[in-house]
Amino acid sequence: MFRRFTTWRRAGTSVLGGLAVAALVATGQPAGAAPAPADPAPRAPMNRAFERAADEFQVPRDLLVAVGYGETHLDGHGGEPSHAGGYGVMHLVSNPERRTLEKAAELTGEPAADLRKDTAANILGGAAVLRSYADELGLDAADRRDADAWYPVVARYGGADDDRTARLYADTVYDFLEDGFSALTPAGERVTVGPRETEPERGRYAKVRPLGAPASAEAGTLSTDYPPARWVAAHSSNYTPGRSSAITHVVVHVTQGSYAGSISWFQNPSSNVSAHYVIRSSDGEVTQTVRDRDTAWHARSGNPYSIGLEHEGYVDNPSWFTDAMYRSSAALTRHLCDRYGIPKDRSHIVGHVEVPGNDHTDPGPNWNWTYYMQLVRDGDATAPVQLNFTSYSTLRSGSTGAQVKAVQHLLNQRGFDAGTVDGVFGPGTESAVRAFQSSRSLTADGVVGARTWTALLSAGTKPVLKRGSSGADVERLQRSLTAALGRTVGIDGAFGPNTETAVRDYQSSRGLAVDGIAGSGTWGALQAGR
C-alpha cells in the first residue's frame, strides 16, 4: 500500500528554505541584512491545497474537488462533525463502522486534530485515502491519470455497504464532473471544475441496478407511500415497526451530510437513527427509507406522532437549499398533510429544533419557512416552471417575466443559487449567471444570451437521441436547439424529421460530424454553449 510518513507542510518548509538561501546567494544580499517583506498570503489557498494534494497522491484534481463538493460543498464547517462523524471538506469519518480519518492520519502523518480542522490537511488526507483505495484496486500510473478509471474508488470512498447506495454516491460525483460546477467557499474563494465528457469505468458496479431503475423481478424499488420517491430501507435496528400514535406532524430536518451519505448512514446498524424521507439538494430527488406506518428515529419525543423529512446539506450553508429542494419537499409535505389530515400550518409542520426535548438546531436560520409554507399551502410545489418557448430572449439585470423564472429554475437545478424563482432578474440571479458562465468557460458578463441559454437548457445527461426517440430528453434537446439556432424548433418531445433537420443544421454550423443523431459530441457542444 502507498504510504507517506512526512507531511507536505514539513517537506515544504525545507524546500522553501532551500529556495530562500538560493535567492540570497543570487542577489548577493548579506546574510545579516534585514529580510525582505514576506509574500502576501496566497489568495487561493483551497485551490492550491487541491492542486498540491492531487499532485502528491496522483489523484485527478477535478475528481478530488468533485468528491469534496459532493460531500460538503467545500465547507469544512469549522471542524464540526457531520451526522456520521465526518470532518472537513473531504468528510473524513471516524465512527465505529468507518475510520477514514484514522486511515488518513496513518497515511499522511498528520495528527487527527489537524485533519479535522485544517482544510489543507483534510484535503491531503482525502487524497491519501482515495489513493490507497486505488492501489488496493490495482490502478496503475496510466489509470490514475484517467478520472473515468477511478469510479470504483469513488464508490468505496462513499462508505456505503449497499451497492446501490455506493453507485448513487459515485454517480453523483461523476454527474458533477460531467456538468461542471463553480463553488464559493466560506472564505469567498471560487473553486471551479469545468464540464467534461465522462465515460466512467464502473467495473462491478455496472451490474448494480441504480436506485429507482425498473426491476420487474424485484418489488419495492419505488416507494408505495409516495410514488415519486425511491425506496431504500433503513436498517431494521434503526427504527421501530408500527406506531403508538396517530400521525399529526411533519418534522423538517437538515442531514448535516450528503444525500447518499445519509441514506448509507441509515443503513448502518450502529447509527441508531433514521428518517422517513431524504431529499436531494441538486434536483429534489426523494428517497424513502422508513415506511410511513413505522416509527423512524429522528426527533426523540416527536417520533411516535411525526414523519421526518431530511434535507441534504448543512444548517450553516444556504447553498444547499435550492429551489428544486424546496419545491420537491413541499410537494411531499402537501401529500402527507392531505393523506393524514395534518393541518398545513406552522404548528404541525415544524423544524427539528421546535420538537420538545430536542437539542438540535435544524433546519436553522437559512431555511426559508415563508417560502416553504407558501409552496405547501398554495399547491405551487408541483407547478412546473415553463421552459418551452418559441424563442429565448436576451436577459439581464432588471429583466422580468416567465423566461427569467426559467433561468432561475435552471440555475438552481444545476446548483447555482439564483434564490427564489420569482421572475425578477436581480443581483442574486446575476451572480448565479456569472458563476454558471465561468463554469462553462463562457464570458462571465451576467447576461443570458444565446450561448448561455444553450448551455443552461442542455445541461444534464447525454443520451443518444435519433429519429423515433421521445420523452423529456428530446424536449431538452429541442429547447437547446431553439436557443442555439435562433429559430423555433417544435418542442413536443418527439424526435421527428424537423428535429433531425435541426440537429443536422446545428452539427454543420458547429463543425461537427453531420449525422442527425444527438450523441455525446453534439450534447457536449450544446452544453459548452457553442
Coordinates of C-alpha atoms in Angstrom, one line a residue, residues 13-383:
T13 CA 9.3 24.1 4.8
S14 CA 12.7 22.6 3.8
V15 CA 12.1 23.2 0.1
L16 CA 11.2 26.8 0.7
G17 CA 14.1 27.2 3.0
G18 CA 16.5 26.0 0.3
L19 CA 14.9 28.4 -2.2
A20 CA 15.4 31.3 0.2
V21 CA 19.1 30.5 0.6
A22 CA 19.5 30.3 -3.2
A23 CA 17.8 33.6 -3.6
L24 CA 20.2 35.3 -1.1
V25 CA 23.1 33.9 -3.0
A26 CA 21.7 35.0 -6.3
T27 CA 21.0 38.6 -5.2
G28 CA 24.2 39.0 -3.2
Q29 CA 22.2 40.1 -0.1
P30 CA 24.3 39.9 3.0
A31 CA 23.3 37.2 5.5
G32 CA 22.8 39.7 8.2
A33 CA 20.6 42.1 6.1
A34 CA 17.1 42.7 7.1
P35 CA 14.7 40.2 5.5
A36 CA 12.6 41.3 2.6
P37 CA 8.9 41.7 3.4
A38 CA 7.1 38.3 3.4
D39 CA 5.0 37.5 0.4
P40 CA 1.3 38.1 1.0
A41 CA -0.8 35.1 1.9
P42 CA -2.0 33.2 -1.2
R43 CA -5.3 34.4 -2.4
A44 CA -6.5 30.9 -3.4
P45 CA -5.5 28.6 -0.5
M46 CA -8.1 25.9 -1.2
N47 CA -7.3 25.7 -4.9
R48 CA -3.6 25.4 -4.0
A49 CA -4.4 22.7 -1.5
F50 CA -6.4 20.7 -4.0
E51 CA -3.6 21.0 -6.6
R52 CA -0.9 20.1 -4.1
A53 CA -2.8 17.0 -2.8
A54 CA -3.7 15.9 -6.3
D55 CA -0.1 16.1 -7.4
E56 CA 1.3 14.4 -4.3
F57 CA -1.1 11.4 -4.4
Q58 CA -1.7 11.3 -8.1
V59 CA -5.4 11.8 -7.9
P60 CA -7.0 13.8 -10.7
R61 CA -7.6 17.3 -9.4
D62 CA -11.1 17.7 -10.7
L63 CA -12.1 14.3 -9.3
L64 CA -10.8 15.2 -5.9
V65 CA -12.7 18.5 -5.9
A66 CA -15.9 16.8 -7.1
V67 CA -15.7 14.3 -4.2
G68 CA -15.3 17.2 -1.7
Y69 CA -18.1 19.2 -3.4
G70 CA -20.5 16.3 -3.2
E71 CA -19.7 15.8 0.5
T72 CA -19.7 19.3 1.8
H73 CA -19.9 22.0 -0.9
L74 CA -16.2 22.6 0.1
D75 CA -17.2 23.9 3.5
G76 CA -15.2 22.5 6.4
H77 CA -17.8 23.7 9.0
G78 CA -15.1 24.8 11.4
G79 CA -14.1 21.2 12.3
E80 CA -17.6 20.3 13.5
P81 CA -18.6 16.7 12.6
S82 CA -21.4 15.6 10.3
H83 CA -24.2 13.2 11.4
A84 CA -21.9 10.3 10.6
G85 CA -18.8 11.7 12.4
G86 CA -17.2 13.1 9.3
Y87 CA -14.9 16.1 9.3
G88 CA -13.7 18.7 7.0
V89 CA -14.1 19.4 3.3
M90 CA -13.4 15.8 2.4
H91 CA -15.6 14.4 5.1
L92 CA -13.0 12.1 6.8
V93 CA -15.0 9.8 9.0
S94 CA -14.5 8.5 12.5
N95 CA -17.2 6.2 13.7
P96 CA -17.4 2.6 14.9
E97 CA -18.0 1.3 11.4
R98 CA -15.8 3.5 9.3
R99 CA -12.5 5.2 10.1
T100 CA -11.2 7.1 7.2
L101 CA -10.0 9.9 9.5
E102 CA -7.6 7.5 11.3
K103 CA -6.6 6.0 7.9
A104 CA -5.7 9.5 6.6
A105 CA -3.6 10.1 9.7
E106 CA -1.7 6.9 9.2
L107 CA -1.1 7.6 5.5
T108 CA -0.1 11.3 5.8
G109 CA 1.5 11.5 9.3
E110 CA -0.9 14.4 10.0
P111 CA -2.4 14.5 13.6
A112 CA -6.1 13.7 13.7
A113 CA -6.8 17.1 15.2
D114 CA -5.3 18.8 12.2
L115 CA -7.2 16.6 9.8
R116 CA -10.4 17.6 11.5
K117 CA -9.9 21.4 11.4
D118 CA -7.1 22.3 8.9
T119 CA -8.6 22.4 5.4
A120 CA -5.3 21.8 3.6
A121 CA -4.5 18.8 5.8
N122 CA -8.1 17.5 5.4
I123 CA -7.8 17.7 1.6
L124 CA -4.5 16.0 1.7
G125 CA -6.0 13.2 3.9
G126 CA -8.9 12.7 1.4
A127 CA -6.4 12.4 -1.5
A128 CA -4.4 9.9 0.5
V129 CA -7.4 7.7 1.3
L130 CA -8.5 7.8 -2.3
R131 CA -5.0 6.8 -3.5
S132 CA -4.8 3.9 -1.0
Y133 CA -8.1 2.6 -2.4
A134 CA -6.8 3.0 -5.9
D135 CA -3.7 1.0 -5.0
E136 CA -5.8 -1.8 -3.4
L137 CA -7.9 -2.0 -6.6
G138 CA -4.8 -2.2 -8.8
L139 CA -4.9 1.2 -10.6
D140 CA -1.6 1.7 -12.3
A141 CA 0.0 5.1 -13.3
A142 CA -1.9 5.3 -16.6
D143 CA -5.2 4.5 -14.8
R144 CA -4.5 7.2 -12.2
R145 CA -4.3 9.8 -14.9
D146 CA -7.8 8.9 -16.2
A147 CA -10.6 10.2 -14.0
D148 CA -13.0 7.6 -15.5
A149 CA -10.9 4.7 -14.1
W150 CA -11.5 6.0 -10.5
Y151 CA -15.2 5.1 -10.4
P152 CA -14.9 2.0 -8.1
V153 CA -12.5 4.0 -5.9
V154 CA -15.1 6.8 -5.5
A155 CA -17.8 4.3 -4.8
R156 CA -15.8 2.9 -2.0
Y157 CA -14.9 6.3 -0.6
G158 CA -18.6 6.9 0.0
G159 CA -18.6 4.2 2.6
A160 CA -21.9 2.5 1.7
D161 CA -22.3 -1.2 2.4
D162 CA -25.2 -1.4 0.0
D163 CA -24.0 -1.5 -3.6
R164 CA -26.9 0.6 -4.9
T165 CA -26.1 3.4 -2.5
A166 CA -22.4 3.2 -3.4
R167 CA -23.4 3.6 -7.1
L168 CA -25.6 6.5 -6.2
Y169 CA -22.7 8.2 -4.5
A170 CA -20.3 7.6 -7.3
D171 CA -22.8 8.6 -10.0
T172 CA -23.4 11.9 -8.2
V173 CA -19.6 12.7 -8.3
Y174 CA -19.4 11.9 -12.0
D175 CA -22.5 14.0 -12.7
F176 CA -20.7 16.9 -11.1
L177 CA -17.7 16.2 -13.3
E178 CA -19.9 15.9 -16.4
D179 CA -21.8 19.1 -15.7
G180 CA -19.1 21.1 -14.1
F181 CA -19.7 23.5 -11.2
S182 CA -18.4 26.6 -9.5
A183 CA -18.4 26.8 -5.7
L184 CA -17.8 29.7 -3.4
T185 CA -16.0 28.7 -0.2
P186 CA -16.9 30.3 3.2
A187 CA -13.8 32.4 2.8
G188 CA -15.0 33.8 -0.5
E189 CA -12.7 31.8 -2.8
R190 CA -14.0 30.5 -6.1
V191 CA -13.2 26.8 -6.9
T192 CA -14.3 25.7 -10.3
V193 CA -14.5 22.4 -12.2
G194 CA -15.2 22.8 -15.9
P195 CA -17.6 20.4 -17.7
R196 CA -16.1 17.4 -19.3
E197 CA -17.2 14.3 -21.1
T198 CA -17.2 11.3 -18.8
E199 CA -17.4 7.5 -19.5
P200 CA -16.9 6.1 -16.0
E201 CA -15.5 2.6 -15.9
R202 CA -18.0 1.2 -13.3
G203 CA -16.4 -2.3 -13.0
R204 CA -18.6 -4.5 -10.9
Y205 CA -21.0 -1.5 -10.3
A206 CA -22.0 -1.7 -13.9
K207 CA -24.2 -4.6 -13.0
V208 CA -25.7 -2.8 -10.0
R209 CA -29.2 -1.6 -10.6
P210 CA -29.4 2.2 -10.0
L211 CA -31.9 3.4 -7.4
G212 CA -35.3 3.6 -8.9
A213 CA -34.5 1.7 -12.0
P214 CA -37.3 -0.7 -13.2
A215 CA -36.9 -4.2 -12.0
S216 CA -39.9 -6.5 -12.6
A217 CA -38.4 -9.3 -10.6
E218 CA -37.8 -7.2 -7.5
A219 CA -40.7 -5.5 -5.7
G220 CA -40.3 -2.4 -3.6
T221 CA -37.9 -0.4 -5.9
L222 CA -40.2 2.6 -5.6
S223 CA -42.0 3.9 -2.5
T224 CA -45.5 2.6 -2.0
D225 CA -46.3 5.5 0.3
Y226 CA -45.2 8.3 -2.1
P227 CA -44.9 7.2 -5.7
P228 CA -42.3 9.7 -6.8
A229 CA -39.8 8.5 -4.2
R230 CA -37.1 5.9 -4.4
W231 CA -37.1 3.2 -1.8
V232 CA -34.0 2.1 0.2
A233 CA -34.8 0.5 3.5
A234 CA -33.0 1.7 6.7
H235 CA -31.5 -1.0 8.8
S236 CA -34.1 -2.7 11.0
S237 CA -32.2 -1.7 14.2
N238 CA -32.7 2.0 13.4
Y239 CA -36.5 2.3 13.6
T240 CA -39.5 0.8 15.4
P241 CA -42.1 -1.2 13.4
G242 CA -45.5 0.2 13.8
R243 CA -46.9 3.3 15.5
S244 CA -48.0 4.1 19.1
S245 CA -49.8 7.3 18.0
A246 CA -51.6 8.8 15.0
I247 CA -49.5 10.8 12.5
T248 CA -50.2 14.5 13.3
H249 CA -46.9 16.4 12.4
V250 CA -44.2 16.7 9.7
V251 CA -40.7 17.4 11.0
V252 CA -38.2 19.2 8.8
H253 CA -34.5 18.2 9.3
V254 CA -31.2 19.0 7.6
T255 CA -28.9 16.0 7.2
Q256 CA -25.6 17.6 8.2
G257 CA -24.2 15.4 5.4
S258 CA -24.7 14.4 1.8
Y259 CA -27.7 12.7 0.3
A260 CA -26.0 9.3 -0.5
G261 CA -24.1 9.5 2.8
S262 CA -27.3 10.0 4.8
I263 CA -29.0 7.1 3.1
S264 CA -26.0 5.0 3.9
W265 CA -25.9 6.1 7.5
F266 CA -29.5 5.0 8.0
Q267 CA -28.4 1.5 6.7
N268 CA -25.6 1.4 9.3
P269 CA -26.8 -0.7 12.3
S270 CA -24.7 1.3 14.7
S271 CA -26.2 4.7 13.8
N272 CA -29.4 4.4 15.8
V273 CA -31.1 7.0 13.7
S274 CA -33.3 7.2 10.6
A275 CA -35.9 9.3 8.9
H276 CA -38.8 8.5 6.6
Y277 CA -37.6 10.5 3.6
V278 CA -34.4 12.2 2.4
I279 CA -34.5 15.0 -0.3
R280 CA -31.6 15.8 -2.5
S281 CA -30.3 19.3 -2.9
S282 CA -29.4 19.4 -6.6
D283 CA -32.7 18.2 -8.1
G284 CA -35.1 17.4 -5.3
E285 CA -34.9 13.7 -5.7
V286 CA -36.7 11.9 -2.8
T287 CA -35.7 8.6 -1.3
Q288 CA -37.9 6.9 1.4
T289 CA -36.0 4.8 4.0
V290 CA -38.7 4.1 6.6
R291 CA -42.4 3.4 5.8
D292 CA -44.9 5.9 7.0
R293 CA -46.6 3.3 9.1
D294 CA -43.4 2.7 11.1
T295 CA -41.7 4.9 13.6
A296 CA -38.4 6.4 12.4
W297 CA -35.9 7.6 15.0
H298 CA -35.4 11.3 14.0
A299 CA -36.9 13.6 16.7
R300 CA -36.9 11.9 20.1
S301 CA -40.2 12.7 21.8
G302 CA -41.7 13.6 18.4
N303 CA -41.0 10.2 16.8
P304 CA -44.4 8.5 17.6
Y305 CA -46.6 11.1 16.0
S306 CA -44.5 12.5 13.2
I307 CA -43.0 11.9 9.8
G308 CA -39.4 13.0 9.4
L309 CA -38.0 14.7 6.3
E310 CA -34.2 15.0 6.0
H311 CA -32.9 17.6 3.5
E312 CA -29.4 17.2 2.1
G313 CA -27.0 19.8 3.4
Y314 CA -25.7 21.7 6.4
V315 CA -27.6 24.3 8.5
D316 CA -24.9 26.9 8.2
N317 CA -24.5 26.8 4.4
P318 CA -27.6 28.1 2.5
S319 CA -26.2 26.9 -0.9
W320 CA -27.7 23.5 -0.2
F321 CA -31.3 24.9 0.0
T322 CA -32.1 25.0 -3.7
D323 CA -35.5 25.9 -5.3
A324 CA -35.7 22.3 -6.6
M325 CA -35.3 21.0 -3.0
Y326 CA -37.9 23.4 -1.6
R327 CA -40.5 22.5 -4.3
S328 CA -39.9 18.8 -4.1
S329 CA -40.1 18.8 -0.3
A330 CA -43.2 21.0 -0.2
A331 CA -44.9 18.7 -2.7
L332 CA -44.1 15.7 -0.4
T333 CA -45.3 17.6 2.7
R334 CA -48.5 18.6 1.0
H335 CA -49.1 15.0 0.1
L336 CA -48.5 13.9 3.7
C337 CA -50.8 16.5 5.0
D338 CA -53.6 15.6 2.6
R339 CA -53.1 11.9 3.3
Y340 CA -53.1 12.0 7.1
G341 CA -55.2 15.1 7.7
I342 CA -52.4 17.2 9.0
P343 CA -53.2 21.0 9.1
K344 CA -50.9 22.9 6.7
D345 CA -49.7 25.3 9.4
R346 CA -46.5 26.0 11.4
S347 CA -48.0 24.3 14.4
H348 CA -48.0 21.0 12.7
I349 CA -45.2 21.4 10.1
V350 CA -42.2 22.1 12.3
G351 CA -38.4 22.1 12.4
H352 CA -36.4 19.6 14.4
V353 CA -35.4 22.5 16.8
E354 CA -39.1 23.0 17.6
V355 CA -39.8 19.5 18.8
P356 CA -39.9 19.3 22.6
G357 CA -37.0 17.5 24.3
N358 CA -34.5 18.0 21.4
D359 CA -31.1 19.7 21.3
H360 CA -30.8 20.1 17.6
T361 CA -30.9 23.5 15.7
D362 CA -32.0 22.3 12.2
P363 CA -33.2 23.4 9.8
G364 CA -31.6 26.6 11.1
P365 CA -31.9 30.3 10.1
N366 CA -31.1 29.8 6.4
W367 CA -34.3 27.7 5.9
N368 CA -36.9 29.9 4.2
W369 CA -40.0 29.0 6.1
T370 CA -42.2 31.7 4.5
Y371 CA -41.5 30.4 1.0
Y372 CA -41.7 26.7 2.0
M373 CA -45.1 27.2 3.7
Q374 CA -46.4 29.2 0.7
L375 CA -45.5 26.2 -1.5
V376 CA -47.2 23.8 0.9
R377 CA -50.4 25.8 1.3
D378 CA -50.8 27.1 -2.2
G379 CA -50.1 23.9 -4.0
D380 CA -47.4 25.6 -6.2
A381 CA -44.9 23.0 -5.1
T382 CA -45.7 20.8 -8.1
A383 CA -46.4 23.6 -10.6

